[in-house]
Structure formats: C-alpha cells, structure tokens
Short mmCIF file of C-alpha atoms and ligand atoms in Angstrom, two decimals:
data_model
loop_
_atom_site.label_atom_id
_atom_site.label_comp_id
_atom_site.label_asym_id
_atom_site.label_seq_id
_atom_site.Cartn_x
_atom_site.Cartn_y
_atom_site.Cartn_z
CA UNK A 1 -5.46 20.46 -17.65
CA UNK A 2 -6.40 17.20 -18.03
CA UNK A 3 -6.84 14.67 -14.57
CA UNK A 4 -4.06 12.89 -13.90
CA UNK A 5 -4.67 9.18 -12.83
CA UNK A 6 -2.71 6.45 -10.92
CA UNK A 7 -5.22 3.17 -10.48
CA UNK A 8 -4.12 -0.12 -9.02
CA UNK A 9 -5.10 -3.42 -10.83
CA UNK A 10 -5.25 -5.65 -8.39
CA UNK A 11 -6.01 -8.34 -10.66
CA UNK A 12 -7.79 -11.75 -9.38
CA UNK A 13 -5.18 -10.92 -6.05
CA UNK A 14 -4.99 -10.67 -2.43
CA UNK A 15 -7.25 -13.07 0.15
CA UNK A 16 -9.86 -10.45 2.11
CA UNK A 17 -7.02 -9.58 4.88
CA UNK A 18 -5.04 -8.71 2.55
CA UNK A 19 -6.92 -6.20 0.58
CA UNK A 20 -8.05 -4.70 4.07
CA UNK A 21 -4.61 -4.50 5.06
CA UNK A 22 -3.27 -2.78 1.61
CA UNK A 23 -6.50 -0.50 1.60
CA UNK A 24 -5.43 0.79 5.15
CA UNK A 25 -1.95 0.96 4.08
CA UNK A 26 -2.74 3.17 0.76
CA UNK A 27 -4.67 5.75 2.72
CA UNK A 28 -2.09 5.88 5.57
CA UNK A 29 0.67 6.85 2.83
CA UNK A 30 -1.68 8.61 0.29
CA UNK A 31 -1.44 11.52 2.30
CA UNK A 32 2.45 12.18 0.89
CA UNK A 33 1.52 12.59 -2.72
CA UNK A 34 0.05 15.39 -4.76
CA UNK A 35 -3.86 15.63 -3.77
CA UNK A 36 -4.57 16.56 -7.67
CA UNK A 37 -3.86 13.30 -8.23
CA UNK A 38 -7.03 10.76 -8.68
CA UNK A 39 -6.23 7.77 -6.78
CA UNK A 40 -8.30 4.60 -7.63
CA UNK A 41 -7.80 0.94 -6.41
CA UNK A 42 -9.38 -2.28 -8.53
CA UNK A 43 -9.70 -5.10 -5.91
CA UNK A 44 -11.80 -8.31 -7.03
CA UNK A 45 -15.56 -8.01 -7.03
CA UNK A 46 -16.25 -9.90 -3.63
CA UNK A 47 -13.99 -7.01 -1.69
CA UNK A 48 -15.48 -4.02 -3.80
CA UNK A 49 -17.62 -2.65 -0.97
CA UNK A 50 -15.51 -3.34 2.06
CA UNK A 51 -12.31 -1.10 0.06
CA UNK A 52 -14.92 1.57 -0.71
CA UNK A 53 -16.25 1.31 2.99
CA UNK A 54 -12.41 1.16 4.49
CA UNK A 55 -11.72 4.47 1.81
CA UNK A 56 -14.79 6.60 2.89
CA UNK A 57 -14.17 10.03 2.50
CA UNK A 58 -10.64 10.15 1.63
CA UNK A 59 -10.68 10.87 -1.89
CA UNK A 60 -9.47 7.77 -3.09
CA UNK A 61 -11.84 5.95 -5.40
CA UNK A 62 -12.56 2.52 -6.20
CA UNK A 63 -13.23 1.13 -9.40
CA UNK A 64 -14.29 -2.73 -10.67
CA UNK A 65 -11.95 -4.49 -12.87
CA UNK A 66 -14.88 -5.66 -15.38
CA UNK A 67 -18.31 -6.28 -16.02
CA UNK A 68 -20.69 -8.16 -17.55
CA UNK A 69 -22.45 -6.58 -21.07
CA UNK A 70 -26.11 -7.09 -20.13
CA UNK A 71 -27.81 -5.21 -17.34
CA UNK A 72 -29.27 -8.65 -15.36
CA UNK A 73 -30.94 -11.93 -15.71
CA UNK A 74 -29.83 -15.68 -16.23
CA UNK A 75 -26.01 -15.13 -16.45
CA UNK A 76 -24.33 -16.96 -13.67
CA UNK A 77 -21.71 -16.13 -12.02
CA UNK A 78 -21.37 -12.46 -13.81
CA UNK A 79 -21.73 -8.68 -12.27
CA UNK A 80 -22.71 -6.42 -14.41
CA UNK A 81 -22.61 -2.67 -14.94
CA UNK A 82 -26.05 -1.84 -12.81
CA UNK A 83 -24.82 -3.86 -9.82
CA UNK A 84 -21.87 -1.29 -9.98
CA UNK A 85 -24.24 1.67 -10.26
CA UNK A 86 -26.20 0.44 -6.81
CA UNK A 87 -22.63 0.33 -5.23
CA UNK A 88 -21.98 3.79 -6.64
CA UNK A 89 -18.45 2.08 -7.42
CA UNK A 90 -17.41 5.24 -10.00
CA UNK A 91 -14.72 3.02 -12.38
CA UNK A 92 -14.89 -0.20 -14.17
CA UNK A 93 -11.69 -1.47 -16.16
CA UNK A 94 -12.83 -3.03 -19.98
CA UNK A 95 -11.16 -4.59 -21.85
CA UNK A 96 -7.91 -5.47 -19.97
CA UNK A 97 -5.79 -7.49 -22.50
CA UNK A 98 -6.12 -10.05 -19.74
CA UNK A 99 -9.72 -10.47 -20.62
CA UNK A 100 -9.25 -10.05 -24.35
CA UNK A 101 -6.77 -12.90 -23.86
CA UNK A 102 -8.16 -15.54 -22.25
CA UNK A 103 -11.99 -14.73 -21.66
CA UNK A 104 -11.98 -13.75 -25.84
CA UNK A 105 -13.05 -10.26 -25.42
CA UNK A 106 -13.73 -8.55 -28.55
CA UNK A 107 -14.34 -4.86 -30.00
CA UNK A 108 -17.57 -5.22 -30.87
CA UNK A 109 -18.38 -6.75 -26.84
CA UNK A 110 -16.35 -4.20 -25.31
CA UNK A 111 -18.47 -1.64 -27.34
CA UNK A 112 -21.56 -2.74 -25.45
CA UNK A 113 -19.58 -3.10 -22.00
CA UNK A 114 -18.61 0.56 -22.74
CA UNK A 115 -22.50 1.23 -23.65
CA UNK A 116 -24.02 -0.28 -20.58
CA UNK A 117 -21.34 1.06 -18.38
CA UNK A 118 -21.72 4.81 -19.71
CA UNK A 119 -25.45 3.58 -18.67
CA UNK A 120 -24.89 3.64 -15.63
CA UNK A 121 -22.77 6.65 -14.92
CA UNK A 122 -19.89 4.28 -14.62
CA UNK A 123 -16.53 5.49 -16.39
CA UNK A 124 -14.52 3.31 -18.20
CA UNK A 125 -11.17 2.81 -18.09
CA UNK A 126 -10.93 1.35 -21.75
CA UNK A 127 -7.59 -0.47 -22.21
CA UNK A 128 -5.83 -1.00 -25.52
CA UNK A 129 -2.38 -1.95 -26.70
CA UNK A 130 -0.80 -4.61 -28.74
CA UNK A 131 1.17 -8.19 -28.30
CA UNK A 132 4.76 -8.54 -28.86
CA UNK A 133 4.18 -10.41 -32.94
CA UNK A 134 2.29 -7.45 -33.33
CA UNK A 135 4.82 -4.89 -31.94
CA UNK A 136 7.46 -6.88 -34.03
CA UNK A 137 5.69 -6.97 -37.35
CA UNK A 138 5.69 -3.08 -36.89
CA UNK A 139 1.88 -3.20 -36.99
CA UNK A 140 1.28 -1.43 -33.47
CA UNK A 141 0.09 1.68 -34.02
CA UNK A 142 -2.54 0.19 -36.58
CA UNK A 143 -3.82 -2.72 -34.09
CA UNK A 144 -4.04 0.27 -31.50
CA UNK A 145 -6.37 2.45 -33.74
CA UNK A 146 -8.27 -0.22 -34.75
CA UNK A 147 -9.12 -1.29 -31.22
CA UNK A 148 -9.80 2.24 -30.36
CA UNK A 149 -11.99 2.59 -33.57
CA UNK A 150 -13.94 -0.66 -32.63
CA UNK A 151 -15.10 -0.19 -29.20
CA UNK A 152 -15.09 3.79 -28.53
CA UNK A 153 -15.86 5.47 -32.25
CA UNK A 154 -19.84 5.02 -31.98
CA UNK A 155 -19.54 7.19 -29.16
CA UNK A 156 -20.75 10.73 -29.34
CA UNK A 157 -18.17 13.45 -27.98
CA UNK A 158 -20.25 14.19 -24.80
CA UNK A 159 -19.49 10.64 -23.79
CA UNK A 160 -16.41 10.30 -25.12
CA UNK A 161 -15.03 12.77 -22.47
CA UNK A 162 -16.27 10.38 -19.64
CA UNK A 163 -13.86 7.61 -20.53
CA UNK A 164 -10.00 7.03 -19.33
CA UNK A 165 -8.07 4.93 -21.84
CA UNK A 166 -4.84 3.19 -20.39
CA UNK A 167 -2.38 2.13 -23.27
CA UNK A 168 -1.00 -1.69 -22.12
CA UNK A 169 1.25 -3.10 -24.48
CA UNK A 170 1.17 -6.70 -23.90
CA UNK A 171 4.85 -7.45 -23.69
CA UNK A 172 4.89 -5.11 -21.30
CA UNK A 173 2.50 -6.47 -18.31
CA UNK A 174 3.77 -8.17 -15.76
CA UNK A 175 6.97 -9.21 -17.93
CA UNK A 176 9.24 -6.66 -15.80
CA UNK A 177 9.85 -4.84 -19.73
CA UNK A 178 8.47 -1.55 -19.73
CA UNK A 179 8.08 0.49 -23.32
CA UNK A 180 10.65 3.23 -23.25
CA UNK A 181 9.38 6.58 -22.49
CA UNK A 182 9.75 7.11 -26.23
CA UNK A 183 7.75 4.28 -27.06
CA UNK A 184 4.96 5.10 -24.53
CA UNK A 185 4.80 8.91 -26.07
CA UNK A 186 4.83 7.84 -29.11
CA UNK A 187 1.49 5.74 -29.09
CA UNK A 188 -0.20 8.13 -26.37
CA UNK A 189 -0.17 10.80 -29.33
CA UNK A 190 -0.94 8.54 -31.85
CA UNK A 191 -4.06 7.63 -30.02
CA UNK A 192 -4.94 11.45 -29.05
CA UNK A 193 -4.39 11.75 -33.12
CA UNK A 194 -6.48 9.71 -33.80
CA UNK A 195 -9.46 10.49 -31.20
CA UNK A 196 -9.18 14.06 -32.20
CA UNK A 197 -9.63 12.66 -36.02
CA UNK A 198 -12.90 11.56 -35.09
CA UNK A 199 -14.01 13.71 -31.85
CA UNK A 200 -12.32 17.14 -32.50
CA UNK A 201 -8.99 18.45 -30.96
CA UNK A 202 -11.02 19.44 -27.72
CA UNK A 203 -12.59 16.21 -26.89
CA UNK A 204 -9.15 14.63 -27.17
CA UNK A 205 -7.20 16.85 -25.33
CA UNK A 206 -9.34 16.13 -22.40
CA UNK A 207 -9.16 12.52 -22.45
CA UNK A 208 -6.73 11.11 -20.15
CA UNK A 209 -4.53 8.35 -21.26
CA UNK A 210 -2.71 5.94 -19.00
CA UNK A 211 0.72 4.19 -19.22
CA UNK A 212 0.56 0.13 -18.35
CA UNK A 213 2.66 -2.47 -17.92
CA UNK A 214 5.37 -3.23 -15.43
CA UNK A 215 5.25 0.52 -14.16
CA UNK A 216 7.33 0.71 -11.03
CA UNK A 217 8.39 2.92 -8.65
CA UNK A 218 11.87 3.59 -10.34
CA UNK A 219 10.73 4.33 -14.15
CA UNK A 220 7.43 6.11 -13.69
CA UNK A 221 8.68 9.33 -13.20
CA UNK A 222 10.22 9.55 -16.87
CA UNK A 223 7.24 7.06 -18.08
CA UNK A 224 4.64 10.26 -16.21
CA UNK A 225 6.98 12.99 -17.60
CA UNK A 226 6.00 12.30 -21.05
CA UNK A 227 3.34 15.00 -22.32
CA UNK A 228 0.85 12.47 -23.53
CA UNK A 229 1.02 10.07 -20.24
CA UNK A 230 -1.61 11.37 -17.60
CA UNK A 231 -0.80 8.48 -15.18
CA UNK A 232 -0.25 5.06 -15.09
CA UNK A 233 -2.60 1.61 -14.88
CA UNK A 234 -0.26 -0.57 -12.33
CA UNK A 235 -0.63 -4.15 -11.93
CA UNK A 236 2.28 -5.82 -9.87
CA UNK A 237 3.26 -2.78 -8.28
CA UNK A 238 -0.21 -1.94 -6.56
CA UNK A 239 -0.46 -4.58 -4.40
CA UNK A 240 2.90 -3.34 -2.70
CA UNK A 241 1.54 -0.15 -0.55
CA UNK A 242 5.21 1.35 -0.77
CA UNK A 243 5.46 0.61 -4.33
CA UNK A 244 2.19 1.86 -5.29
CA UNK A 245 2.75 5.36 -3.45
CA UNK A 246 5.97 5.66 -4.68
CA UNK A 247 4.63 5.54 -8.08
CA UNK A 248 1.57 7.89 -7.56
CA UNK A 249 4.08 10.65 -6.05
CA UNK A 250 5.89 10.15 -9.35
CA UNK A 251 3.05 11.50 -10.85
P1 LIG B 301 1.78 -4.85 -14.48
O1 LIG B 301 0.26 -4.92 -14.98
O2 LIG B 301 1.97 -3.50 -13.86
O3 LIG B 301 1.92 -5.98 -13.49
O4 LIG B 301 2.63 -5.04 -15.68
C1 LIG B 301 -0.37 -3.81 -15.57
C2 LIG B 301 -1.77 -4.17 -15.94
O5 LIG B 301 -2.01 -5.30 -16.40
O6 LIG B 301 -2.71 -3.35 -15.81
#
C-alpha cells in the first residue's frame, strides 16, 4: 500500500499569528480524519520551527517549501538543504511551478536540489506538471516525462523510493479549474509508466504521487478516488483549517 499524503502549501502566506493560529487549528481538527493519513504543513521558512514546535508529537509533519542547491557559504538570503537537516524538518517541496516560473528553476538545478536534499535525509516532494499552451498543444504528457526524466532519472532505485512527486498542472493552481478526475488519472499513470520504465514496476508502485491545483474540499474525494492519486498538494485550501481537514478526510 502505498502512503497516502495530504500537505498544505502555504505558499509565501500568513503573518506569524496566523500560522500559529492555523497550526493549532489543524491539530485540533486532525483528530477527525483517517490516522493512516500523513499530514504535512509547508509554512514559510521564518515560522518552520515554531509549526514543528506547536505540532510536537502529533503526527503531523512539517516540511519546507524549497531550498537552496549548495550546502552553505556566501549565498545571501538562501536556506539550504543542511539547515533543514539541523531542524530535522523531514519534507522540502522542489520545484513548485511557482519557482520554475518566476525564480527560473530548471531540471538540471532541481536535480542537484533533489541531490543535496536526499543528502540530508530530507524527502522531496518533487513537483511536475505542465502550462495551459502546453496542455493545449496536446504536448502534456511529453513535457511531464521530460521533467521527470531531467531532475529524478540519475537517481538510483533505493533513492528513488524516498521521493513524493505531486502532479500540478499549471492551469490548474490557484485558477479555481481543477483537471477532471480523468485528466488527473490519466497523467498519474503515465508518470508511474514511465518511472517503472526506468526504476522497475516495484520502485514505482511505491512512489506516491500527489494531485495539485485548486483541490478543495468538494472535488477531492473523486480527485483521491482515482487509483493513481495518493493525496493531494493544496495551496489555497490549506490555509483555511476547515477546508484543509475537509480535504484530508476525503482522503
Ligand atoms: P492551489 O495551489 O491549491 O491554490 O491551486 C496548489 C499548489 O500550488 O501547490
């Protein structure tokens, strides 16, 4: 059975109340859904420690929402993968389309983000999908692969099995459009395909992949239902406590 996953991007979101005040709310309602679920919330960097402090022993795990490729020195103003490690923060997001967007993330960087955060016993949640031209020109599934191919195929199996991939497709986050549980299937297989291609049918099966983009509490049951979805990667919806639990007892 592969782990089933519900993390909350909280993107560059929420003033320090705030994300005390969500935390506290989470872990008051977490206690409704399924405890086979893995619960993880992404707050900015600066609030990292006080959500993991506020979420002690409860299960509920926090993970960063990027990090830097080199392990330290004269980079200001970046966190990288060994800071992490020291917090014993478990999860770090790469390669949010966010990031590929307007920081100019590539493959081949997100390739050493994934190396230096395997490193340091961090797992990646390694996110992937494709922008609406893309989608349009009928060149998805392609652009999807590739990115796959580009930042996770150097791997070895061993630590292939450590990493989460979320499929995001573009037009879907934040735009209030979700892909159709048809659509969502559809790619989730076509990347299992195509990591069992190049890691074996057993690797693959293990791998979680997440659904993203404009998940909400009334379409991630069917979005969860689908045999290839283990979970979902919410943005919008996470920094609503309701919403959020709603959507992980969908799961
Ligand atoms: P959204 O964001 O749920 O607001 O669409 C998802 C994401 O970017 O991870």
């Amino acid at each position: 059975m592969r782990q089933k996953i519900v993390a909350g991007n909280w993107k560059m979101n929420t003033t320090l109340q705030e994300a005390q005040k969500l935390t506290a709310e989470v872990l008051g309602m977490a206690g409704e859904a399924n405890s086979n679920i893995k619960i993880i919330l992404c707050p900015p960097f600066p609030y990292l420690q006080t959500v993991k402090n506020q979420l002690g022993g409860s299960g509920i795990d926090v993970g960063a929402q990027n990090c830097n490729e080199h392990q330290s020195g004269a980079y200001t103003g970046e966190v990288s993968a060994q800071m992490l490690k020291s917090m014993e923060i478990p999860y770090v997001i790469i390669g949010h389309s966010e990031r590929r967007q307007y920081f100019h993330e590539d493959g081949k960087l997100l390739a050493q983000k994934v190396d230096g955060a395997l490193a340091n016993n961090l797992k990646p949640i390694f996110c992937c999908g494709e922008p609406l031209d893309i989608r349009e020109a009928g060149e998805h599934e392609e652009l999807v692969k590739s990115q796959v191919e580009e930042s996770l195929f150097h791997l070895n199996a061993e630590a292939m099995k450590k990493i989460v991939i979320a499929y995001e497709p573009v037009w879907a986050i934040g735009t209030g459009k979700t892909a159709t549980t048809a659509q969502a299937q559809e790619m989730h297989e076509v990347i299992r395909k195509h990591l069992a291609s190049k890691f074996g049918n057993d690797t693959a099966n293990q791998i979680p992949i997440l659904y993203g983009g404009s998940v909400k509490p009334d379409n991630a049951k069917e979005l969860f239902a689908c045999p290839d979805v283990d979970g979902g990667l919410v943005g919008g919806a996470s920094l609503k406590s309701r919403d959020f639990v709603d959507i992980i007892k969908s799961a």
